[in-house]
Coordinates of C-alpha atoms in Angstrom, one line a residue:
M1 CA 81.6 97.3 121.7
T2 CA 83.6 94.9 119.5
L3 CA 85.9 96.0 116.7
S4 CA 83.2 95.0 114.2
E5 CA 80.8 97.3 116.0
L6 CA 83.4 100.0 115.9
K7 CA 83.5 99.6 112.1
E8 CA 79.7 99.8 111.9
F9 CA 79.8 102.9 114.1
M10 CA 82.2 104.6 111.7
L11 CA 80.1 103.6 108.7
D12 CA 76.9 105.0 110.3
L13 CA 78.8 108.3 111.1
V14 CA 79.8 108.6 107.4
V15 CA 76.3 107.8 106.2
E16 CA 74.9 110.5 108.6
C17 CA 77.2 113.0 106.9
F18 CA 76.6 111.8 103.3
P19 CA 73.0 110.6 103.3
A20 CA 72.7 110.7 99.5
A21 CA 75.9 108.7 98.8
C22 CA 76.4 105.0 98.6
V23 CA 78.8 104.3 101.5
L24 CA 80.6 100.9 101.6
W25 CA 83.8 99.3 102.8
A26 CA 86.6 99.2 100.2
E27 CA 87.6 95.6 101.1
Q28 CA 84.2 94.2 100.0
Y29 CA 83.6 93.0 96.5
N30 CA 81.0 95.5 95.2
A31 CA 79.3 96.2 91.9
M32 CA 79.6 99.7 90.4
H33 CA 77.2 102.0 92.3
P34 CA 75.9 105.3 91.1
L35 CA 77.7 108.4 92.2
P36 CA 78.2 109.9 94.7
Q37 CA 80.0 107.0 96.4
V38 CA 82.1 106.8 99.6
T39 CA 84.5 104.0 100.3
L40 CA 86.0 103.4 103.7
K41 CA 89.1 101.4 104.6
L42 CA 90.5 100.6 108.1
K43 CA 94.2 100.0 108.2
D44 CA 97.1 99.5 110.6
M45 CA 96.1 99.1 114.3
S46 CA 98.7 100.0 116.8
T47 CA 98.7 99.4 120.5
P48 CA 101.1 100.4 123.3
R49 CA 103.5 97.9 124.8
H50 CA 102.4 98.5 128.4
P51 CA 98.7 98.8 129.2
V52 CA 97.1 100.5 132.1
H53 CA 95.8 98.0 134.7
K54 CA 92.8 98.5 136.9
V55 CA 91.3 96.2 139.5
K56 CA 87.6 96.4 140.1
E57 CA 85.7 93.9 142.3
G58 CA 88.7 91.5 142.1
I59 CA 88.8 91.5 138.3
I60 CA 91.9 92.8 136.6
S61 CA 91.3 94.8 133.4
A62 CA 94.0 96.0 131.0
Y63 CA 93.4 99.1 128.9
Y64 CA 95.3 99.8 125.7
E65 CA 95.0 103.2 123.9
C66 CA 94.8 102.0 120.3
T67 CA 94.9 103.8 117.0
K68 CA 93.8 102.8 113.6
I69 CA 93.9 104.7 110.3
L70 CA 90.6 105.3 108.5
E71 CA 90.9 106.1 104.8
V72 CA 87.8 107.8 103.3
N73 CA 87.5 108.2 99.5
L74 CA 84.6 110.2 98.0
Y75 CA 83.7 109.9 94.3
T76 CA 81.4 112.4 92.7
N77 CA 80.1 113.5 89.3
S78 CA 81.3 116.6 87.6
V79 CA 79.2 119.7 87.9
S80 CA 77.4 120.1 84.5
G81 CA 75.1 122.7 83.1
G82 CA 71.6 122.3 81.6
D83 CA 72.9 121.0 78.2
G84 CA 75.2 118.4 79.8
E85 CA 78.2 120.8 79.4
I86 CA 80.8 120.8 82.2
V87 CA 80.5 124.1 83.9
V88 CA 83.6 124.0 86.1
L89 CA 86.6 121.7 86.4
D90 CA 86.9 122.2 90.2
N91 CA 86.7 118.9 92.1
P92 CA 83.4 119.1 94.1
A93 CA 84.5 116.0 96.1
V94 CA 87.3 118.0 97.8
D95 CA 84.7 120.4 99.2
E96 CA 82.3 117.7 100.3
L97 CA 85.0 115.6 102.0
A98 CA 86.2 118.8 103.9
M99 CA 82.6 119.0 105.1
F100 CA 83.0 115.6 106.8
L101 CA 85.9 116.9 108.9
L102 CA 83.7 119.9 109.9
F103 CA 80.9 117.4 110.7
L104 CA 83.3 115.5 113.0
Q105 CA 84.2 118.8 114.8
S106 CA 80.5 119.8 115.2
E107 CA 78.6 119.3 118.4
V108 CA 76.8 116.3 116.9
G109 CA 80.0 114.6 115.7
I110 CA 81.7 115.2 119.0
D111 CA 78.7 113.9 120.9
R112 CA 78.6 110.7 118.7
M113 CA 82.3 110.1 119.3
Y114 CA 82.0 110.8 123.0
A115 CA 79.2 108.3 123.4
A116 CA 81.3 105.6 121.7
N117 CA 84.5 106.7 123.5
I118 CA 86.5 107.2 120.3
C119 CA 88.2 110.1 118.7
I120 CA 88.5 110.7 114.9
E121 CA 91.0 113.3 113.8
G122 CA 92.1 114.3 110.3
M123 CA 95.6 113.4 109.1
G124 CA 97.0 115.8 106.6
P125 CA 95.1 117.6 103.8
V126 CA 92.1 116.5 101.7
R127 CA 93.8 115.2 98.5
D128 CA 92.4 115.7 95.0
L129 CA 92.8 112.3 93.3
S130 CA 90.6 113.0 90.2
E131 CA 91.3 110.9 87.1
L132 CA 90.2 110.3 83.6
D133 CA 88.2 107.0 83.8
R134 CA 87.9 105.6 80.3
T135 CA 85.4 108.0 78.8
H136 CA 84.6 110.6 81.4
Y137 CA 86.4 112.6 84.2
R138 CA 85.9 111.0 87.6
Y139 CA 86.2 113.3 90.6
R140 CA 87.7 111.8 93.7
A141 CA 89.0 113.1 97.0
M142 CA 90.7 111.2 99.8
Q143 CA 91.6 111.9 103.4
E144 CA 93.0 109.7 106.1
Y145 CA 91.9 110.0 109.7
T146 CA 93.4 108.7 113.0
V147 CA 90.8 106.7 115.0
R148 CA 91.7 106.5 118.7
F149 CA 89.9 104.2 121.1
M150 CA 90.5 102.4 124.3
L151 CA 90.7 98.6 124.0
E152 CA 89.8 96.8 127.2
Y153 CA 91.1 93.3 127.9
K154 CA 89.2 91.5 130.7
E155 CA 88.7 87.9 131.6
G156 CA 90.1 86.6 128.3
S157 CA 88.1 88.9 125.9
A158 CA 88.9 92.2 124.3
S159 CA 86.5 95.0 123.4
V160 CA 86.3 98.7 122.8
H161 CA 85.8 100.3 126.2
V162 CA 82.7 102.4 126.3
P163 CA 82.2 103.7 129.9
F164 CA 79.0 105.6 129.1
A165 CA 77.1 102.4 128.0
E166 CA 75.8 101.7 131.4
E167 CA 74.8 105.3 132.2
G168 CA 72.2 105.6 129.4
W169 CA 73.7 108.8 128.1
E170 CA 72.3 109.9 124.7
P171 CA 74.1 112.3 122.3
V172 CA 72.3 115.3 120.8
R173 CA 70.0 114.7 117.9
E174 CA 70.3 117.8 115.7
P175 CA 73.3 119.7 114.5
I176 CA 73.6 123.0 116.4
G177 CA 76.6 124.5 114.8
Y178 CA 80.1 124.6 116.3
F179 CA 80.4 128.2 117.2
E180 CA 76.8 129.4 117.6
E181 CA 76.7 129.3 121.4
V182 CA 80.1 130.8 122.0
E183 CA 80.4 134.0 124.0
I184 CA 83.8 135.8 124.0
E185 CA 84.8 138.1 126.8
T186 CA 87.4 140.7 125.9
E187 CA 89.1 143.4 127.8
D188 CA 91.2 146.2 126.5
I189 CA 94.8 145.6 127.5
Y190 CA 95.9 149.1 126.5
E191 CA 93.9 150.9 129.1

């Protein structure tokens, strides 16, 4: 998987969580799209100084555990009543963006990341960045995520290392719920 394919993977993951929203990269020149809208931005890649080396069949590979920061912005409309009146001033984008973090922690999100050999973790809180945009109130929420992946350098080319690509492993198709299948065993420690 190349870094461009990694970007496409993250875009597809966000589209899967927000199917009704227009999802696009913030760096692209775009016309104004109807809300809800999600913009993504990848920033700041860091790599370790010393990679892990592995020799397989006489070929030396270097593995770097890399991180990038993914910024996700969600823009939504206000919640209005039947006559066009604003019912509440709470930012619905904050709740919806918090659902993205729950999606990443669900079985489906974990399986998607496992198949791509990446990890996406939330960094800090979901921030309410609502603003008055000329004539109407524009609801916006933003959160940054740490994206961790293994970069493999072999025979002059670098790519995101996906060890499960050759095995034909497929992630689950339907969301099952994170805690539905958990059984807890307890014992009374005071007996």
